[in-house]
Coordinates of C-alpha atoms in Angstrom, one line a residue:
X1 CA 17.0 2.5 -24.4
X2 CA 18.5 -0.6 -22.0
X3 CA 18.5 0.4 -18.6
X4 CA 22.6 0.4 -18.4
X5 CA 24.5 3.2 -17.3
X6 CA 27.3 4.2 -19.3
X7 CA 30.2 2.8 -17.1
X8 CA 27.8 -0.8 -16.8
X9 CA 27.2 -0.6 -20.7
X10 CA 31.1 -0.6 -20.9
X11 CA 31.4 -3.1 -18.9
X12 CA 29.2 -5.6 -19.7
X13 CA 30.7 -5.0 -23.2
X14 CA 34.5 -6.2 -22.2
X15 CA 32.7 -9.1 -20.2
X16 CA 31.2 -10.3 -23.4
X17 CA 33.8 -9.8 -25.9
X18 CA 36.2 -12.2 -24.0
X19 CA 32.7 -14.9 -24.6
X20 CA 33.4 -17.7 -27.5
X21 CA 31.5 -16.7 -30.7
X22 CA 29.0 -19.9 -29.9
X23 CA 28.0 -18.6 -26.5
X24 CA 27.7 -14.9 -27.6
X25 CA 24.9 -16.5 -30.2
X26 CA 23.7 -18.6 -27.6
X27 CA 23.0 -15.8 -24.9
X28 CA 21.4 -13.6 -27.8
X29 CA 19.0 -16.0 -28.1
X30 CA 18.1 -16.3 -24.4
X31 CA 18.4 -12.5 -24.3
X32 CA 15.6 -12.0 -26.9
X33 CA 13.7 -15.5 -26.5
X34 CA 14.9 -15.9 -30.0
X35 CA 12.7 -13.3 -31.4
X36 CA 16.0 -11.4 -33.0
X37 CA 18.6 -13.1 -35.8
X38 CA 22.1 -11.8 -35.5
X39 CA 24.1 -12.4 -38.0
X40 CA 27.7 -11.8 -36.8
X41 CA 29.0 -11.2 -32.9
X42 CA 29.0 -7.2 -32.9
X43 CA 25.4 -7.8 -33.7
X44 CA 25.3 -10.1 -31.3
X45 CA 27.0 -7.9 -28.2
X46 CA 25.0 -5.1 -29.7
X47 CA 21.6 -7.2 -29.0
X48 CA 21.9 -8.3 -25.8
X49 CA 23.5 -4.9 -24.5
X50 CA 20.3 -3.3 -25.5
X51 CA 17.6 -6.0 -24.0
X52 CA 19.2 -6.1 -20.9
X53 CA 17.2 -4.2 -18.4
X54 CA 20.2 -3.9 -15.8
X55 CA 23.7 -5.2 -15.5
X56 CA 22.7 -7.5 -12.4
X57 CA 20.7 -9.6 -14.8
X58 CA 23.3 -9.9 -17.4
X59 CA 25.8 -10.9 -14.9
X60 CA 23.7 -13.5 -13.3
X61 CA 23.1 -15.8 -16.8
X62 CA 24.6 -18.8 -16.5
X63 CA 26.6 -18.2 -20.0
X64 CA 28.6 -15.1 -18.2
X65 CA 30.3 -17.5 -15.7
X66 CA 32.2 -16.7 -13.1
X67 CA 35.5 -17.6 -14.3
X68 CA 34.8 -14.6 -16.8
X69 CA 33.9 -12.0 -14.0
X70 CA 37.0 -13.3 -12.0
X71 CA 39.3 -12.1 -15.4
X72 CA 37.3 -9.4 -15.9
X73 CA 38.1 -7.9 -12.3
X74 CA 41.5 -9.0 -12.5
X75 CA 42.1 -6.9 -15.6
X76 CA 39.9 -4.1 -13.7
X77 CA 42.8 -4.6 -10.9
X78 CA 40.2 -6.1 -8.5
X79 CA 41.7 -8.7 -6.6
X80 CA 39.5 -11.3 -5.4
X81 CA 40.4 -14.8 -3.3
X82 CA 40.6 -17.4 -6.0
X83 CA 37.5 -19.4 -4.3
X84 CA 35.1 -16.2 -4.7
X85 CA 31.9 -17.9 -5.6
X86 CA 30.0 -16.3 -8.6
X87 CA 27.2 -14.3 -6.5
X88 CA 30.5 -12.5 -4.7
X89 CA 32.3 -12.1 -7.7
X90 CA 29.1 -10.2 -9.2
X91 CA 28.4 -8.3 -6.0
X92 CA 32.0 -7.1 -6.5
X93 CA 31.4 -6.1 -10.1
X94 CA 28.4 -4.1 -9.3
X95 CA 30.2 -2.1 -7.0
X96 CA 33.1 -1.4 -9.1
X97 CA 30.5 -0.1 -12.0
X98 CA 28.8 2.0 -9.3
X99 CA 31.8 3.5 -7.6
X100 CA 32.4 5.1 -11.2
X101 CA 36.1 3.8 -11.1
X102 CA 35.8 1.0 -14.0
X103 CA 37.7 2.3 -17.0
X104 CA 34.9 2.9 -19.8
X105 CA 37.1 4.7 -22.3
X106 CA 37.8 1.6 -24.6
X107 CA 36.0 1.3 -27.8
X108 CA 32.9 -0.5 -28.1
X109 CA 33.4 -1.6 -31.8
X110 CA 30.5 0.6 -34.1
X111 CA 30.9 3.7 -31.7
X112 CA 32.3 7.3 -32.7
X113 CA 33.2 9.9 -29.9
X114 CA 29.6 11.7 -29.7
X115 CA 27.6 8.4 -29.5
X116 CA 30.2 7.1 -26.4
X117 CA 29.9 10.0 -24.7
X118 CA 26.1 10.1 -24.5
X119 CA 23.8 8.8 -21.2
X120 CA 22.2 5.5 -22.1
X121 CA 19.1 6.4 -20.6
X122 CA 16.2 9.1 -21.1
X123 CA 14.6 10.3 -24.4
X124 CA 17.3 10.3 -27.5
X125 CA 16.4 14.1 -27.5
X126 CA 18.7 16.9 -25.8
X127 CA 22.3 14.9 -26.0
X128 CA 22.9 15.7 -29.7
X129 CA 23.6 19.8 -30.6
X130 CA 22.8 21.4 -33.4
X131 CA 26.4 23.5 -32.9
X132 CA 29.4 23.2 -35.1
X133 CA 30.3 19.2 -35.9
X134 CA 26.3 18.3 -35.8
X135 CA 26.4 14.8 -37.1
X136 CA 22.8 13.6 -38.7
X137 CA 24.0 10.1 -38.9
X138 CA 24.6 9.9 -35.0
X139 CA 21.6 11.7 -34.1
X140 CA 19.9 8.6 -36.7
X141 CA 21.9 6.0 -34.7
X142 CA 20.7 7.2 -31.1
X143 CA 17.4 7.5 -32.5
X144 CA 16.0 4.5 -34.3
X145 CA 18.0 2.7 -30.9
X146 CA 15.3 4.4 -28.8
X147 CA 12.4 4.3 -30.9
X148 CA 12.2 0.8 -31.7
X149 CA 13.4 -0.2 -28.3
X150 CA 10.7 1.6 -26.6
X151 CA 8.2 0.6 -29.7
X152 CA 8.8 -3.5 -29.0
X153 CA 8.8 -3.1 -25.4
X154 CA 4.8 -2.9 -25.3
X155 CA 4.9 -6.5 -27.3
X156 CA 3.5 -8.7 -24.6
X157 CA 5.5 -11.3 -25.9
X158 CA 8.9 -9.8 -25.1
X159 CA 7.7 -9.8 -21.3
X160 CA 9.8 -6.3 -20.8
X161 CA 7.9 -3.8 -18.6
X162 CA 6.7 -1.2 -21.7
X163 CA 8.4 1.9 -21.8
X164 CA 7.2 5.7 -21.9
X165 CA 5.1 5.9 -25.2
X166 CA 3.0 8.5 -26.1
X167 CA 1.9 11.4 -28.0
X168 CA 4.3 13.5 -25.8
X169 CA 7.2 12.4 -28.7
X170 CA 5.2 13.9 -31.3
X171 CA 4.3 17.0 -33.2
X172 CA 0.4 17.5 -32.5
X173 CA 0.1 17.9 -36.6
X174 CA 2.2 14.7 -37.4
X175 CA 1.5 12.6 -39.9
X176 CA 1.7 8.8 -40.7
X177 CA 1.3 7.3 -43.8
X178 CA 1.2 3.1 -43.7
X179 CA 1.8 1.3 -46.9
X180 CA 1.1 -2.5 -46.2
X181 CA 1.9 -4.9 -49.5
X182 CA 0.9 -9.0 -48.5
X183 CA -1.1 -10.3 -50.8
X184 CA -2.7 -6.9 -52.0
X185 CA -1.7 -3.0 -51.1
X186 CA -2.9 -0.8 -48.1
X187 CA -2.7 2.6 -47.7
X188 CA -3.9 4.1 -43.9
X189 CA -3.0 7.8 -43.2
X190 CA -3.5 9.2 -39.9
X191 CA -3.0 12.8 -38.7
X192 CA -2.3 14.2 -35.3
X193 CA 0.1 13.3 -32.3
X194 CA -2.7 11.0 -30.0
X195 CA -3.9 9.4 -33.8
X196 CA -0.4 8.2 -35.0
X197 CA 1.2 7.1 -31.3
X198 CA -1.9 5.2 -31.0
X199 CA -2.0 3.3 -35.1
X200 CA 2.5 2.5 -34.3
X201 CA 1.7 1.2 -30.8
X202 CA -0.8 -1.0 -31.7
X203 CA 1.8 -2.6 -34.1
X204 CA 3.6 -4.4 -31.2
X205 CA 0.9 -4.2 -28.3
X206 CA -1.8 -5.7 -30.5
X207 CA -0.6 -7.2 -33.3
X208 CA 2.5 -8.5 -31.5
X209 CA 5.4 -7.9 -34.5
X210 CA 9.0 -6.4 -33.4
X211 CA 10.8 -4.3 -35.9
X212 CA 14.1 -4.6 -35.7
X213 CA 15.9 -2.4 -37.8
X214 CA 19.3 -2.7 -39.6
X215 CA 21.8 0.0 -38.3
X216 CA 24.3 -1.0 -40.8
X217 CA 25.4 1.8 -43.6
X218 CA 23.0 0.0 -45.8
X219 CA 20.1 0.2 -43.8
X220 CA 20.4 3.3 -42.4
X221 CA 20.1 7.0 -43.9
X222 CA 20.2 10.4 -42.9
X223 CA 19.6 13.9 -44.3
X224 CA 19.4 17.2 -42.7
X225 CA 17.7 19.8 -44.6
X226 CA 18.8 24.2 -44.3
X227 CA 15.4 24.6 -42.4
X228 CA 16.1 22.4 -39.4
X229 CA 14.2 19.1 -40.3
X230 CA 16.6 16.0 -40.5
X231 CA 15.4 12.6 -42.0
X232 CA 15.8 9.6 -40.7
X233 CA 15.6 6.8 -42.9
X234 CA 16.2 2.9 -41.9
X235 CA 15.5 -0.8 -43.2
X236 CA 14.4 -3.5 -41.3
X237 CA 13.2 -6.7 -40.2
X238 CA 10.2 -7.5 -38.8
X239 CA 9.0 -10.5 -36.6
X240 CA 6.2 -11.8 -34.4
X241 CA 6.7 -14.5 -32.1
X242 CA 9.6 -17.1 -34.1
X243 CA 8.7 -16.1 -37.4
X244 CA 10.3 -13.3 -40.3
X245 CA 7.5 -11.7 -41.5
X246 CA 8.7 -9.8 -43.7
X247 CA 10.8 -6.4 -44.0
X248 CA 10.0 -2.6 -43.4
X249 CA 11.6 0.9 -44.5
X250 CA 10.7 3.6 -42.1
X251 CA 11.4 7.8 -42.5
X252 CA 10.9 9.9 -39.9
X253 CA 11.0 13.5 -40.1
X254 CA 12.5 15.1 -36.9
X255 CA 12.4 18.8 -35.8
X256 CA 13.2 20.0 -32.7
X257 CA 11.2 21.6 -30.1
X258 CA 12.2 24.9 -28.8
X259 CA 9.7 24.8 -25.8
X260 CA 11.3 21.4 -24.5
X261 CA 15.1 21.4 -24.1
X262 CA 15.4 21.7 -27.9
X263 CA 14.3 18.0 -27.9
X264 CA 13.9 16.2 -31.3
X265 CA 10.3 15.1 -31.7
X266 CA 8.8 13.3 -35.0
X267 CA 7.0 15.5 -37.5
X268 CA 6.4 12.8 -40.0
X269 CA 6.1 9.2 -40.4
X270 CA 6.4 6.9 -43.5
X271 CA 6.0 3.3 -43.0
X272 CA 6.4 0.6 -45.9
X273 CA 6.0 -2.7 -44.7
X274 CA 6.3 -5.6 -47.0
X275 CA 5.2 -9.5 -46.3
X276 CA 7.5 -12.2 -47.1
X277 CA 4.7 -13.7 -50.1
X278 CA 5.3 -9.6 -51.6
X279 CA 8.9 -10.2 -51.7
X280 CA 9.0 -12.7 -54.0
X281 CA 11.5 -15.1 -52.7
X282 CA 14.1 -12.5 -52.2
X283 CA 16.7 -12.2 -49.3
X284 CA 15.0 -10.6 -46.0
X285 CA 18.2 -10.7 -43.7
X286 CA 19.5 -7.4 -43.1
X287 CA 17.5 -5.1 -45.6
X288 CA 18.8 -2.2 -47.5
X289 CA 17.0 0.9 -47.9
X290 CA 15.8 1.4 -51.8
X291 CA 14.7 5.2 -51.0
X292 CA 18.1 7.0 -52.7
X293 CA 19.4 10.5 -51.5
X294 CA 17.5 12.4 -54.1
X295 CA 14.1 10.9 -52.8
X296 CA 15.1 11.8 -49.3
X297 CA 15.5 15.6 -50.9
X298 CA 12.2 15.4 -52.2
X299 CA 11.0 14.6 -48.9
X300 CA 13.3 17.2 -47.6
X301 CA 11.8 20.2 -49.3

């Protein structure tokens, strides 16, 4: 996950939703070296909130200027001399966000209640409970967040420092299956924590793509079984260097572990990827998932 804090993450947010629509797109593209389409500003926001490694960097592009931090800290009650150059005004910001007194309670648009409240940083694991009001679909959100964030960070070509991966966020019997359809199909299966973590990393770390999944309702899917396991199910993009290469639908199987915080770890892992000649001309922005509930069941049971 980005390397904001929650109060930053807020922040940053109201800094960039007072940014014109053209240099939202703009700093997306900087953000990401243009390796990620948006499609709309939310995705946008969304983008560059989650490839920023801290809030110093964000504030420091030359798209967040300083006439914006200088409104920002106004409406944060900050007064600062109208002649504040940028690097004070940013200085200033910095220590508003870490004195804890910037007001983070307004919506960031997509967010419910559970996924506001929860600490940007660390494993997706211990922050959602299993208690009364359990919500799969949040626990989905705050996962495929993590995963692929930590997956593409081991793409040399994103230049981010890679994250923790490892078999540590497995199930020692887990299991991969990996479908590949270009110009004919490829089935791989691979069994056992060290196994899998090795086959996903080596998507971005040696064969350089990013998946970049579509969080919307149609690209995202959840299903918690009686016995514990919940399925994750999402639709994607993926990319290596400038180019779309085609699209992916990925279902994890999570269960949590008892002997670690009641942390969710990935039992399973299904992995369709499809090339652009396999698709036949059709429409790659945004996928939607083509697994329906009652497949998810199957998988379920």
């Amino acid at each position: 996950m980005s390397g904001l804090s929650e109060t930053q993450r807020a922040g940053c947010n109201k800094i960039l939703n007072s940014m014109s629509k053209g240099d939202l797109l703009s700093l997306s593209d900087t953000v990401t070296n243009k390796l990620i389409v948006v499609e709309n500003v939310a995705e946008a926001r969304e983008t560059i909130l989650s490839f920023t490694k801290h809030a110093e960097e964000l504030l420091k592009r030359k798209k967040v200027n300083r006439d914006l931090i200088f409104k920002y800290l106004a409406k944060e009650g900050v007064v600062m001399p109208p002649n504040s150059e940028k690097h004070q005004l940013v200085k200033r910001t910095l220590e508003l966000w870490s004195s804890g007194k910037a007001v983070v309670d307004e919506s960031i648009p997509g967010q419910t209640d559970e996924t506001r409240q929860r600490p940007t940083t660390g494993t997706v694991s211990t922050e959602v409970k299993a208690e009364v009001g359990f919500d799969p679909l949040v626990l989905g959100q705050q996962f495929c967040q993590w995963f692929f964030q930590l997956l593409n960070s081991h793409n040399p070509s994103l230049g981010q420092p890679p994250q923790d991966w490892g078999p540590q966020h497995f199930w020692p019997d887990v299991k991969l299956r990996l479908v590949s359809r270009a110009d004919n199909e490829q089935m791989e299966d691979f069994l056992g924590a060290e196994l899998v973590s090795l086959r996903l990393i080596a998507l971005t770390r040696e064969e350089h793509l990013i998946l970049s999944p579509n969080m919307q309702p149609h690209g995202l899917r959840t299903l918690a079984s009686p016995h514990g396991l919940v399925l994750v199910a999402v639709a994607g993009t993926i990319h290596r260097h400038k180019a779309c290469l085609g699209i992916f639908e990925q279902i994890f199987g999570l269960i949590r572990s008892p002997m670690e915080n009641n942390s969710w770890k990935i039992k399973s892992v299904n992995l369709k990827i499809r090339g652009q000649d396999a698709l036949g001309g059709t429409e790659t922005v945004a996928p939607a998932l083509s697994y329906n509930s009652t497949e998810l069941q199957l998988l379920c049971s």
